[in-house]
Short mmCIF file of C-alpha atoms in Angstrom, two decimals:
data_model
loop_
_atom_site.label_atom_id
_atom_site.label_comp_id
_atom_site.label_asym_id
_atom_site.label_seq_id
_atom_site.Cartn_x
_atom_site.Cartn_y
_atom_site.Cartn_z
CA MET A 911 -13.06 -9.09 1.90
CA THR A 912 -12.29 -12.64 0.93
CA SER A 913 -13.53 -12.68 -2.52
CA LEU A 914 -11.49 -9.63 -3.32
CA GLY A 915 -8.57 -11.36 -2.17
CA GLN A 916 -9.30 -14.71 -3.75
CA GLU A 917 -9.56 -12.41 -7.21
CA ILE A 918 -6.39 -10.79 -6.42
CA GLY A 919 -4.81 -14.02 -6.02
CA ASN A 920 -6.40 -15.72 -9.05
CA LEU A 921 -5.06 -12.55 -11.39
CA LEU A 922 -1.52 -12.74 -9.68
CA ARG A 923 -1.39 -16.44 -10.30
CA GLN A 924 -2.60 -15.89 -13.91
CA LYS A 925 0.06 -13.16 -14.79
CA GLY A 926 2.72 -14.97 -12.80
CA LEU A 927 3.32 -12.32 -10.69
CA THR A 928 4.93 -11.85 -7.04
CA LEU A 929 3.12 -9.27 -4.42
CA GLY A 930 4.76 -7.54 -1.61
CA VAL A 931 3.15 -4.69 0.34
CA VAL A 932 4.84 -2.22 2.54
CA GLU A 933 2.43 -0.52 5.48
CA SER A 934 2.40 2.34 7.77
CA ALA A 935 -0.93 3.71 9.27
CA THR A 936 -3.07 0.30 8.30
CA GLY A 937 -0.45 -1.66 10.16
CA GLY A 938 -0.56 -4.76 8.63
CA LEU A 939 -4.17 -4.99 7.86
CA VAL A 940 -3.83 -5.43 4.08
CA SER A 941 -1.19 -8.08 4.62
CA HIS A 942 -3.68 -10.01 6.94
CA LEU A 943 -6.18 -9.55 3.97
CA ILE A 944 -4.14 -10.88 1.44
CA THR A 945 -3.21 -13.84 3.48
CA ASN A 946 -6.67 -14.75 4.55
CA VAL A 947 -6.72 -16.46 0.91
CA LEU A 948 -5.65 -20.08 0.75
CA GLY A 949 -3.15 -20.60 -1.41
CA SER A 950 -1.75 -16.75 -1.11
CA SER A 951 1.83 -17.99 -0.30
CA ASP A 952 1.83 -18.72 -4.31
CA TYR A 953 2.30 -15.14 -4.96
CA TYR A 954 2.88 -13.04 -1.68
CA GLN A 955 6.23 -12.69 -0.42
CA GLY A 956 5.90 -10.53 2.89
CA SER A 957 5.66 -6.99 3.86
CA VAL A 958 7.46 -5.02 5.89
CA ILE A 959 5.19 -2.68 8.71
CA ALA A 960 7.05 0.75 8.65
CA TYR A 961 4.63 2.41 10.85
CA SER A 962 8.24 4.90 11.96
CA ASN A 963 9.53 7.30 9.97
CA ASP A 964 12.82 5.81 11.11
CA VAL A 965 11.70 2.09 9.79
CA LYS A 966 10.57 4.21 6.43
CA THR A 967 13.90 5.80 6.11
CA LYS A 968 16.37 3.08 7.62
CA VAL A 969 14.69 -0.13 6.47
CA VAL A 970 12.57 0.12 3.61
CA GLY A 971 14.76 3.14 2.19
CA VAL A 972 12.25 5.94 2.07
CA LYS A 973 14.86 9.41 1.51
CA GLU A 974 14.90 11.28 4.52
CA ASP A 975 14.70 14.44 2.69
CA THR A 976 11.06 13.00 0.90
CA ILE A 977 9.76 13.21 4.32
CA SER A 978 11.60 16.15 5.45
CA LYS A 979 10.25 18.03 2.01
CA TYR A 980 6.73 16.20 1.83
CA GLY A 981 5.69 14.78 5.17
CA ALA A 982 5.66 11.44 6.08
CA VAL A 983 1.65 11.71 4.86
CA SER A 984 2.19 12.28 1.13
CA ASP A 985 2.07 10.94 -2.56
CA ARG A 986 5.66 11.03 -2.10
CA VAL A 987 6.49 8.98 0.59
CA ALA A 988 3.74 6.70 -0.40
CA GLU A 989 5.26 6.27 -3.74
CA GLU A 990 8.75 5.48 -2.63
CA MET A 991 7.43 3.14 0.01
CA ALA A 992 6.29 1.19 -2.66
CA GLN A 993 9.36 1.96 -5.24
CA GLU A 994 11.54 0.79 -2.50
CA GLY A 995 9.16 -2.36 -1.25
CA ARG A 996 9.44 -3.79 -5.06
CA ARG A 997 12.90 -3.68 -4.23
CA ILE A 998 13.94 -4.89 -0.91
CA LEU A 999 10.93 -7.29 -1.13
CA ALA A 1000 12.21 -8.43 -4.71
CA VAL A 1001 8.48 -8.50 -5.75
CA ASP A 1002 7.15 -7.40 -9.29
CA ILE A 1003 4.52 -5.44 -7.81
CA CYS A 1004 4.46 -3.63 -4.14
CA LEU A 1005 1.19 -2.01 -2.56
CA ALA A 1006 1.88 1.05 0.24
CA ASN A 1007 0.41 3.35 2.18
CA THR A 1008 0.55 5.97 4.95
CA GLY A 1009 -1.78 7.85 6.73
CA ILE A 1010 -3.99 9.46 9.52
CA ALA A 1011 -6.28 6.90 11.08
CA GLY A 1012 -7.28 9.33 13.66
CA PRO A 1013 -8.26 10.45 16.13
CA GLY A 1014 -5.06 12.41 16.56
CA GLY A 1015 -2.16 13.47 14.41
CA ASP A 1016 -3.94 15.78 11.59
CA THR A 1017 -2.04 18.73 11.11
CA PRO A 1018 -3.02 22.10 9.03
CA GLY A 1019 -3.40 21.23 5.34
CA LYS A 1020 -3.41 17.00 6.55
CA SER A 1021 -6.90 16.30 7.89
CA LEU A 1022 -8.02 13.09 10.07
CA GLY A 1023 -8.96 10.08 7.63
CA LEU A 1024 -6.56 11.04 4.91
CA PHE A 1025 -4.49 8.12 3.65
CA TYR A 1026 -2.05 8.17 0.19
CA ILE A 1027 -2.00 4.54 -1.11
CA GLY A 1028 1.13 3.56 -3.21
CA LEU A 1029 1.63 0.76 -6.16
CA SER A 1030 4.89 0.34 -8.13
CA TYR A 1031 5.57 -2.01 -10.68
CA ARG A 1032 8.47 -2.07 -13.27
CA ALA A 1033 6.22 0.18 -15.53
CA GLY A 1034 5.93 2.71 -12.91
CA THR A 1035 5.18 3.71 -9.45
CA TYR A 1036 2.06 5.83 -8.83
CA SER A 1037 -0.03 7.23 -5.70
CA ARG A 1038 -3.85 7.89 -5.28
CA LYS A 1039 -4.81 9.98 -2.13
CA HIS A 1040 -8.26 9.28 -0.25
CA ASN A 1041 -9.94 10.96 2.51
CA PHE A 1042 -12.14 8.67 4.83
CA ARG A 1043 -14.54 10.19 7.48
CA GLY A 1044 -14.81 7.30 9.75
CA ASN A 1045 -13.07 6.19 13.23
CA ARG A 1046 -9.44 4.51 13.65
CA GLU A 1047 -10.79 1.39 12.74
CA GLN A 1048 -12.94 2.30 9.83
CA ASN A 1049 -10.13 4.50 8.25
CA LYS A 1050 -8.09 1.32 8.30
CA ARG A 1051 -9.81 -0.94 6.50
CA SER A 1052 -11.47 1.81 4.32
CA ALA A 1053 -7.44 2.36 3.28
CA ALA A 1054 -6.97 -1.53 3.02
CA GLU A 1055 -10.12 -2.27 0.58
CA VAL A 1056 -9.44 0.74 -1.82
CA ALA A 1057 -5.73 -0.53 -2.16
CA LEU A 1058 -6.96 -3.69 -3.11
CA ALA A 1059 -9.37 -2.85 -5.04
CA TRP A 1060 -6.65 -0.64 -6.82
CA LEU A 1061 -4.53 -3.24 -6.99
CA LYS A 1062 -7.09 -5.83 -8.76
CA GLU A 1063 -8.08 -2.98 -10.98
CA TYR A 1064 -4.14 -2.62 -12.21
CA LEU A 1065 -3.47 -6.51 -12.24
CA ILE A 1066 -7.00 -6.56 -14.73
CA SER A 1067 -5.34 -3.69 -16.90
CA LEU A 1068 -2.03 -5.31 -17.52
CA LYS A 1069 -1.74 -7.40 -20.85
#
């Protein structure tokens, strides 16, 4: 993961962009992987670990109606986490995630290993759905890795 973190760091530096993260189900793992890179303070501003719905709404700014209507683990919540995270952390780009790491927490229609990754940049806010099939630790690791891989892909696509 360090090389991916280094590649992301190099891209952020080249483009003069800052990064923030709002994490739920990964509990800080994305931020940990980013800050494992020497010099990450050049571009990484910080994170919010919004594990509870109260923190998602009261600290991050996710609308209670969004959680009520779509559930905490949804594309809409991931997008609001990323968009509001970009605002409160005052960054150019923000990654977010919400999911069900397991082994419990699944509900009808939302299985163990379901994660939504959000990404917000001035051009727009997006989300991607993923279903992982590992144990709790593996699901958290997989979610962090796909979030960082998407960030790298997105940064490369920027002109």
